[in-house]
Coordinates of C-alpha atoms in Angstrom, one line a residue:
X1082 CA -27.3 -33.6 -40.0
X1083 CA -30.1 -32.3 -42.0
X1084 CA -27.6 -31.8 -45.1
X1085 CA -26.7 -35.0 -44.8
X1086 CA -30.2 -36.9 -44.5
X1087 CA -31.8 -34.8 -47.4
X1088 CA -28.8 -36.1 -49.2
X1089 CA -29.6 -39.5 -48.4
X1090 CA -33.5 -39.5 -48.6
X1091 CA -34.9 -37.4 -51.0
X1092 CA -39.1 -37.1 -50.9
X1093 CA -39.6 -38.8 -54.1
X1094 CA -37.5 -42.0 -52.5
X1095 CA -39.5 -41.8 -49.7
X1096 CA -42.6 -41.9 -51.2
X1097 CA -42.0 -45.0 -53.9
X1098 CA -40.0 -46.6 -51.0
X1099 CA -43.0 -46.4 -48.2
X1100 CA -45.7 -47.4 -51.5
X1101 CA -42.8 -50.5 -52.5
X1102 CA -43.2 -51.2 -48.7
X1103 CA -46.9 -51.7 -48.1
X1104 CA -47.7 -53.6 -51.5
X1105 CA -45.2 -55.8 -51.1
X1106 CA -45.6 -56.7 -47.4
X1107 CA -49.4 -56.7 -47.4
X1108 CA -49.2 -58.9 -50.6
X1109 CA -46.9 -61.4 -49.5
X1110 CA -49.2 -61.5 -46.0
X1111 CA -51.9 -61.9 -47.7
X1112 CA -50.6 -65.2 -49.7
X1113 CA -49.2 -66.2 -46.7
X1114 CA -52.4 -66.2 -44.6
X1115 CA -54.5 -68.3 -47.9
X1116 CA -51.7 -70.5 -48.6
X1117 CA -51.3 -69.3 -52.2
X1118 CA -47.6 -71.0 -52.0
X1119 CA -45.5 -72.2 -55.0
X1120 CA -43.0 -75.0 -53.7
X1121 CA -41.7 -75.5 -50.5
X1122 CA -38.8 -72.6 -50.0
X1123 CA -35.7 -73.9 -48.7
X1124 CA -35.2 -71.0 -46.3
X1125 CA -38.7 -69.2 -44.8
X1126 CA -36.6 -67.3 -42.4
X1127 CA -33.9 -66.2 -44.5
X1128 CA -36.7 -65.0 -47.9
X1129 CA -37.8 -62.9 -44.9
X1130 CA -34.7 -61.4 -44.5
X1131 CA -34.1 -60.7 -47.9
X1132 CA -37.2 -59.4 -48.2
X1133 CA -37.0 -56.6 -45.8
X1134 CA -33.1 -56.0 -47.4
X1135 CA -34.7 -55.5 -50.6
X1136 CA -37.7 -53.4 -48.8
X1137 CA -35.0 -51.1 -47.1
X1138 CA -32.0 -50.6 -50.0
X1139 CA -34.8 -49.2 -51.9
X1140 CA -35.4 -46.0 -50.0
X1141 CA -31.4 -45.1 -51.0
X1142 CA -32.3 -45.7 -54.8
X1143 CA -31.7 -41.8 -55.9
X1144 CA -28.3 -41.7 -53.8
X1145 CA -26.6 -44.6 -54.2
X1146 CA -28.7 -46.3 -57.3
X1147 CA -25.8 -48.9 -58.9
X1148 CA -25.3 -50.5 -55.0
X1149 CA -28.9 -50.6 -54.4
X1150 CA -29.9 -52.1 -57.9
X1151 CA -26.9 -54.9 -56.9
X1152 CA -28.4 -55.2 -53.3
X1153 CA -31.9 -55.7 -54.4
X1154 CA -30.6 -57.8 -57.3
X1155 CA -28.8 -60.2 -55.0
X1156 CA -31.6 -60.5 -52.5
X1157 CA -34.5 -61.2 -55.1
X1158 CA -32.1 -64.0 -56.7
X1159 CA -31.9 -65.4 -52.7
X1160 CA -35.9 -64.9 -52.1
X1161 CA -37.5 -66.8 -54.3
X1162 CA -35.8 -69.9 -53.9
X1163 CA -35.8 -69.1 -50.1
X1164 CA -38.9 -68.7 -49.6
X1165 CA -42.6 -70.4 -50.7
X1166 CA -44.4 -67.1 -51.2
X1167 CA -44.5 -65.6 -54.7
X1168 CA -44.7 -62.0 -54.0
X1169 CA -44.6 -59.0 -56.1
X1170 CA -40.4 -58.9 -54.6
X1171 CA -39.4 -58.4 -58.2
X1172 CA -40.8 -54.5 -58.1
X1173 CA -38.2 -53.2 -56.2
X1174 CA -35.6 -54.5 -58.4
X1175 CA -37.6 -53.6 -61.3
X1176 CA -38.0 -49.6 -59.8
X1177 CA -34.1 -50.2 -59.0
X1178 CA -33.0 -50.3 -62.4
X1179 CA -35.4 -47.9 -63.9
X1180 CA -33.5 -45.3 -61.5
X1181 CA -29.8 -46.3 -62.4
X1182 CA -30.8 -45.7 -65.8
X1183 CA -32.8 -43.0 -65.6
X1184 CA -29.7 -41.5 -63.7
X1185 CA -27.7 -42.1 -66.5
X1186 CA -25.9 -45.4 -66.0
X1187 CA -27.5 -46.8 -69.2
X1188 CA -24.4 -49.0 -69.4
X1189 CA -24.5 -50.5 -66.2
X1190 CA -28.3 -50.9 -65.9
X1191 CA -28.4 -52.7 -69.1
X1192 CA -25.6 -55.0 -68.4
X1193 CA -27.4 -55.8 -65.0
X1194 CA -30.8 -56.3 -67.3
X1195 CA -29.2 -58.8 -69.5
X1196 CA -27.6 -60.5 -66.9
X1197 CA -30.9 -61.0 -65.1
X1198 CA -32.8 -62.1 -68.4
X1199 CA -30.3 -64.7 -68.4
X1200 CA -31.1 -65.7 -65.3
X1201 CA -34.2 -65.6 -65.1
X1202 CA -33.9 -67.7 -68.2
X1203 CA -31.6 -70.6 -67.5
X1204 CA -32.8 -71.2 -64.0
X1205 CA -36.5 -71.7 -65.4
X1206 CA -34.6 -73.9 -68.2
X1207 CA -33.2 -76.0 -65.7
X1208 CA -36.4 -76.2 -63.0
X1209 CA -38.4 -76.8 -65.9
X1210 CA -40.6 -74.1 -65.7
X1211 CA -41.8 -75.1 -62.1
X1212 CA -42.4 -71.6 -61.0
X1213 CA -43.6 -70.3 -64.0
X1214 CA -44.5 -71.0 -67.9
X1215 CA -42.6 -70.5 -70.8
X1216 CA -44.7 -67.6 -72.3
X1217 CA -44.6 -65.8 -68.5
X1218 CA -40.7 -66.5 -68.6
X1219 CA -40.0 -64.6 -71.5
X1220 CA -42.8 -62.0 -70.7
X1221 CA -41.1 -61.2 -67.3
X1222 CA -37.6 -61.2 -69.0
X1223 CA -38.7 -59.0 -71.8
X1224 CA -39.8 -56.2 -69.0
X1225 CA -36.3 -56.8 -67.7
X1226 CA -34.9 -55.4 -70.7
X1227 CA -37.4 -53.0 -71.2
X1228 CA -36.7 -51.2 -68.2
X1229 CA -33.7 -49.9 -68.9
X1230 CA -34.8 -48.6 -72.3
X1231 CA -37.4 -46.6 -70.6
X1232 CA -34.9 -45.3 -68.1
X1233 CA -32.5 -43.9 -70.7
X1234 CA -35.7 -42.3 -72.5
X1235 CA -36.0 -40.1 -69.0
X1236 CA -32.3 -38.9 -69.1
X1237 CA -32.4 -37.9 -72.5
X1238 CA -35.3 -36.3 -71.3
X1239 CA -33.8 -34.7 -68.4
X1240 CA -30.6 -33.7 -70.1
X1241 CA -32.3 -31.9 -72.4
X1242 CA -34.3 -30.3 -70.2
X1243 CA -31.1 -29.3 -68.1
X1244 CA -29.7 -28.3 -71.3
X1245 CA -32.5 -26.0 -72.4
X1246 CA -32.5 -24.2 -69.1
X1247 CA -28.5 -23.8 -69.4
X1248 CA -28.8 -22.6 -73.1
X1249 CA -31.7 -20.1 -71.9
X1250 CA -29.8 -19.2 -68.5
X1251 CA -26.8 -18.3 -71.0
X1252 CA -29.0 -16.5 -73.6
X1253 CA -30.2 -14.6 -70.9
X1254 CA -27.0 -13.5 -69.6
X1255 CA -25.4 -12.6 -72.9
X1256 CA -28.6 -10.5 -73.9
X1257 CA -28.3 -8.4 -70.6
X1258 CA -24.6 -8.4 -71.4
X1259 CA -25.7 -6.6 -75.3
X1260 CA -28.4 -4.5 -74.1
X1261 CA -25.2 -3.2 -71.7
X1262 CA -23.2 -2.5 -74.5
X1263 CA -25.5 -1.1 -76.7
X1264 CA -26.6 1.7 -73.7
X1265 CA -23.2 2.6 -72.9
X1266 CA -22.6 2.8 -76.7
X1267 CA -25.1 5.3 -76.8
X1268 CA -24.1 7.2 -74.0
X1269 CA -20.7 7.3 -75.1
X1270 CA -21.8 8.3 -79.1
X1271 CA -24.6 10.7 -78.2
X1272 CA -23.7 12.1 -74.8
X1273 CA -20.4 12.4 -74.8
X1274 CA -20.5 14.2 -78.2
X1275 CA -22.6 16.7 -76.7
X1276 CA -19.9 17.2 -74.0
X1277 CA -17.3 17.5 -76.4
X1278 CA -19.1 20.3 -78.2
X1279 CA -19.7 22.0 -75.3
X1280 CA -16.1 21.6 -73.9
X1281 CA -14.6 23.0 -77.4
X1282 CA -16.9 25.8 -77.0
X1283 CA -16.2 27.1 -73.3
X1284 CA -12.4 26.2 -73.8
X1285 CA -12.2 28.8 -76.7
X1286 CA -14.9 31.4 -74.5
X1287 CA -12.0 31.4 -72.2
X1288 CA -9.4 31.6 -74.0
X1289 CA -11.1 35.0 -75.7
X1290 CA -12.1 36.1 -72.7
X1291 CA -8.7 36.0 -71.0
X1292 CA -6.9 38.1 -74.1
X1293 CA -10.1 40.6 -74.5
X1294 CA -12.2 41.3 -71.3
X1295 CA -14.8 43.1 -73.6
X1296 CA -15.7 39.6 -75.5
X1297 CA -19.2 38.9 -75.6
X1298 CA -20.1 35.7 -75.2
X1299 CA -24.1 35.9 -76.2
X1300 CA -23.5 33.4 -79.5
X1301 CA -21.2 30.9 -77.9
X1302 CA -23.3 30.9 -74.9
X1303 CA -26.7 30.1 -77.1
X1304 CA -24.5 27.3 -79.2
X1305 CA -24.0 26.1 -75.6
X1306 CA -27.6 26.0 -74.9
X1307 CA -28.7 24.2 -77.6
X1308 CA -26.2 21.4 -77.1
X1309 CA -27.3 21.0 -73.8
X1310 CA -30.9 21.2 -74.8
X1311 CA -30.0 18.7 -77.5
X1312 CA -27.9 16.0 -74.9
X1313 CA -30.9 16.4 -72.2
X1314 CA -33.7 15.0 -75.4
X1315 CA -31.2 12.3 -75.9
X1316 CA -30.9 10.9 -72.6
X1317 CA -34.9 11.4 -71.7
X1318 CA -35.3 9.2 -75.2
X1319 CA -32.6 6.7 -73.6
X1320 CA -34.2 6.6 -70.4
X1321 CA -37.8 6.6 -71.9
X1322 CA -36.2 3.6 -73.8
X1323 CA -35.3 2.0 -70.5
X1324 CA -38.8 2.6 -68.3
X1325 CA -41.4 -0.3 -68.3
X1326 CA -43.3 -1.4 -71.1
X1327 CA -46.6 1.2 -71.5
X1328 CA -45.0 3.7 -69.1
X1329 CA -44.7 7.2 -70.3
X1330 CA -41.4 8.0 -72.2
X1331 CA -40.6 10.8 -74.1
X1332 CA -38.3 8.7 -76.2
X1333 CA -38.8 11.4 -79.2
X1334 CA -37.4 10.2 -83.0
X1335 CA -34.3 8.4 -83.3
X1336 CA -30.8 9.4 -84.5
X1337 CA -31.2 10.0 -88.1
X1338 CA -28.9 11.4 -91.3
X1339 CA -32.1 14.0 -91.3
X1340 CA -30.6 15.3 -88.5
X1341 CA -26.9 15.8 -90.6
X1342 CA -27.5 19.4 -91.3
X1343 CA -28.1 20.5 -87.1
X1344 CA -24.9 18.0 -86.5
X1345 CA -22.6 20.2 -89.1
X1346 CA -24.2 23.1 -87.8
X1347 CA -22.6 22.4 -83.8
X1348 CA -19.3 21.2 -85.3
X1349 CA -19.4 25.3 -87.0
X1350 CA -20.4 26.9 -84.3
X1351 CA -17.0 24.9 -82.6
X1352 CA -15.1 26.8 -85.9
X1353 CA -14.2 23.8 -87.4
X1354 CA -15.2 24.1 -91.3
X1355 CA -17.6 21.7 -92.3
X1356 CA -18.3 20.6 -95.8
X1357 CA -21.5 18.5 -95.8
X1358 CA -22.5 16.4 -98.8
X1359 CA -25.2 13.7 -99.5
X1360 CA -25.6 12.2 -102.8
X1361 CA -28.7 9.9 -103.7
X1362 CA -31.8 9.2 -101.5
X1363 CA -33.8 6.3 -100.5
X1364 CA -35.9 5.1 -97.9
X1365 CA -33.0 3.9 -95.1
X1366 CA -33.7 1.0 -92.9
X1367 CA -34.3 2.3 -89.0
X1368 CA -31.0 0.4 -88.0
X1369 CA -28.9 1.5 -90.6
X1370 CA -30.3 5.5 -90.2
X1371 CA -29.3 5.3 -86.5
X1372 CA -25.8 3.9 -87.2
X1373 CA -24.4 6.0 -89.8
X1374 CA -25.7 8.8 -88.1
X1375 CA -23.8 7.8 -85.2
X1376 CA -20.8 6.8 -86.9
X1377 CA -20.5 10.5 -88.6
X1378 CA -21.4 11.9 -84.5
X1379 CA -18.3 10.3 -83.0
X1380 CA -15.9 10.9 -86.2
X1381 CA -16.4 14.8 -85.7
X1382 CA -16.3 14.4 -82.1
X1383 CA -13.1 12.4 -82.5
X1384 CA -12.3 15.8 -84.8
X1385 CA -12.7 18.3 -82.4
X1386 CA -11.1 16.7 -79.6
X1387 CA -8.1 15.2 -80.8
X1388 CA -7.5 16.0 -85.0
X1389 CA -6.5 19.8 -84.4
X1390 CA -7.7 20.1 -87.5
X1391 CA -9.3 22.9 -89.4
X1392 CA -11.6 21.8 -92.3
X1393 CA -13.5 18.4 -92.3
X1394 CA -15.5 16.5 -95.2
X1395 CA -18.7 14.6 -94.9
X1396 CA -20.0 12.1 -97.6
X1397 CA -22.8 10.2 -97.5
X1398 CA -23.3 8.4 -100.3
X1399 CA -27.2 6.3 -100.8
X1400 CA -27.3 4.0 -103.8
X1401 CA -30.0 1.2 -104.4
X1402 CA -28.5 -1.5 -101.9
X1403 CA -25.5 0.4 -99.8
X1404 CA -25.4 2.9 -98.0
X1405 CA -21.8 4.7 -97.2
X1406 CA -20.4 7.2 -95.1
X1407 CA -17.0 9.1 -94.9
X1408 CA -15.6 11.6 -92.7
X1409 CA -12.3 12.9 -93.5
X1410 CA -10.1 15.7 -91.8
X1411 CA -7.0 17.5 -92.3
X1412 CA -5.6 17.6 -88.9
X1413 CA -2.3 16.8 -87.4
X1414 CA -3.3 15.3 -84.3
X1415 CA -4.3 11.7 -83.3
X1416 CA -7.8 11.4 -84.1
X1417 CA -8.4 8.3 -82.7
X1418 CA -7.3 9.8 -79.3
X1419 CA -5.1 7.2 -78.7
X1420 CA -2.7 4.4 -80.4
X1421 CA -4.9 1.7 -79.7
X1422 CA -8.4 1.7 -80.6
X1423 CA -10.3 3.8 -77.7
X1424 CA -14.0 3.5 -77.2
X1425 CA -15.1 5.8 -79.8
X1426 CA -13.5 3.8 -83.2
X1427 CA -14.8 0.4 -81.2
X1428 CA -18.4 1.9 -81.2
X1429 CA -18.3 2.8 -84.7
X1430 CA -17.0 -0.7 -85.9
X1431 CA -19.6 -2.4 -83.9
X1432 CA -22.4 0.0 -85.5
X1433 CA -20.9 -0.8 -88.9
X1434 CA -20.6 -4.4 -88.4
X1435 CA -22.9 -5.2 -86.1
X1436 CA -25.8 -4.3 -89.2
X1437 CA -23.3 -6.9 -91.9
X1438 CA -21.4 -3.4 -92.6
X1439 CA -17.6 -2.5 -93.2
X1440 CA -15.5 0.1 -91.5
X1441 CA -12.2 1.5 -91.7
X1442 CA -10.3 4.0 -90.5
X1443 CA -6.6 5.3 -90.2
X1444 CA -4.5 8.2 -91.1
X1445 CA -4.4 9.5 -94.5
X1446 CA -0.9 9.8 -96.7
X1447 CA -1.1 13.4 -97.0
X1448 CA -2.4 14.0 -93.6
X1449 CA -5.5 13.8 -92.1
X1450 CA -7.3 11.2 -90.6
X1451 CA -10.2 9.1 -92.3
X1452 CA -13.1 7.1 -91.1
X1453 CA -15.2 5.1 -93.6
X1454 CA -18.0 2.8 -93.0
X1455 CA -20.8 0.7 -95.3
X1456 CA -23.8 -1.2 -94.4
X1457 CA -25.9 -3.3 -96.8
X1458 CA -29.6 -2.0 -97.1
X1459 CA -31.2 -5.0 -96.2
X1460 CA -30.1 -5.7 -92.1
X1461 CA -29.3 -9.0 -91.5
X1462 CA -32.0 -11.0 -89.5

């Protein structure tokens, strides 16, 4: 019942309606009681009527506002000749139409306007301007018109207010839906590189260990360490990243090619031979850093878990407005890890053209797998 009432009668509507109420009822007393009368109405009882139909349909402006504007409409066009009191009867109509506009029915109100101009018009024409003058006439019907103008100012108003917080709402969503992408990028390039290394390196401990109980594990042990060391900094800078603003976080540097040479060092360490080579050198944009680095990360981690290969290239190339990386193996294997692009060649395309950049990669002719990728020194805005 309450659904159904606030449905009906919205607080607004009750407010204008109750304030529509007392003006027009105290007014129209009031010229009753000092005889301020125009002509003798042809109907006292039924202007009355009309009077408190007009006084009632208004309070259902908001829910049903074309019936109401008609209902008013109607019982305004009966009042006046009914009835010898001028009273203010015209505001209801006039708050009426400025809702079904306001609403959005510009067509409607302003057909309803212009008929009531017309109206207004001809039957003043045709009384001679007994009720009122020719400069009052017009006055009144130019409101008329203007009402519905001023209504159709609100909706724009409202749509585009309704359409800001739609556009935001959506910005909003899609920015969360980014920022999710981005972290599980990260944890999938940085982390799960880690992993690999240490994975490669325990697989081939056991493997030694199970043909020669006497193998001493010390060195793979400490390359073990290190990687671990190395995967706990990144997810402390990626959870430092992720704390409130001014909280402490040891987010540390970022991923950078200064960081190649410890990177080549791992992929060693796994016995995969490593041939590292940078030409040129210029002052890299922060983005751009991050995402070759990252893009050379998962191509030798895509190496050591799936290539089977023995001897890998790395070229970084720096020139005055590109930057370009290229990682190039000799395995056998699949080093993609898959047939269809996996998780790993999808984060390095998005790093790559995410920043305006290019990648490819795919198997080589004479074996091998290569992954190249380009960005533009300049990121775009």
């Amino acid at each position: 019942m309450d659904v159904k009432l606030s449905s009906l009668f919205r607080p607004m509507d009750l407010v204008v309606g109750s304030v529509n109420a007392v003006v027009v009822i105290s007014w129209t007393l009031v010229q009753w009681e000092l005889r301020m009368r125009d002509v003798q109405g042809l109907n006292e009882d039924l202007g009355w009527i009309m009077m408190a139909v007009s006084i009632v349909a208004l309070f259902f402006r908001s829910a049903f506002p074309l019936a109401v504007t008609l209902v008013i409409l109607a019982a305004t066009l009966v009042y006046y000749p009914a009835s010898s009191t001028d009273g203010p009867m015209m505001s209801a109509f006039v708050i009426s139409l400025y809702t079904l506009a306001a609403m959005g029915r510009l067509v409607a109100a302003s057909v309803i306007a212009a008929s009531t101009f017309a109206i207004i018009v001809v039957s003043e024409v045709i009384a001679n301007f007994a009720h009122i003058s020719q400069s009052e006439t017009i006055m009144l019907g130019g409101w008329i018109v203007a009402v519905p103008a001023i209504g159709a100012v609100v909706a724009h108003y409202r749509r585009y207010r309704a359409e800001t917080r739609v556009a935001l709402a959506e910005a909003q969503r899609r920015s969360v839906a980014e920022e999710r992408i981005r972290i599980a990028r990260e944890l999938h390039d940085a982390v799960g590189h880690h992993l690999s290394l240490i994975n490669v390196q325990t697989a081939a401990a056991l493997r030694k260990l199970r043909k020669d109980p006497e193998y001493r594990a010390e060195g793979v042990l400490e390359v073990v360490a290190e990687t671990s060391r190395q995967s706990l900094r990144e997810l402390r800078a990626m959870v430092g990243v992720l704390r409130e603003a001014g909280a402490d976080s040891p987010t540390g540097p970022g991923p950078s090619l200064d960081q190649l040479p410890s990177l080549v060092d791992a992929a060693r360490a796994s016995g995969l031979e490593v041939e590292l080579r940078v030409d040129g050198h210029a002052e890299l944009p922060v983005a751009v850093d991050a995402a070759a680095y990252r893009v050379v990360q998962e191509a030798l981690t895509n190496v050591l878990r799936h290539a089977r290969a023995s001897r890998v290239r790395v070229k970084v190339v720096i020139g005055t407005t590109t930057l370009a990386v290229a990682v190039t193996d000799d395995g056998v294997g699949d080093a993609k890890g898959a047939n269809a692009e996996g998780n790993g060649l999808t984060g390095m395309r998005e790093r790559a053209e995410g920043l305006g950049g290019t990648f490819n990669a795919g198997p080589r002719e004479d074996g091998g797998f290569t992954v190249e990728a380009a960005w533009p020194m300049e990121v775009p805005k």
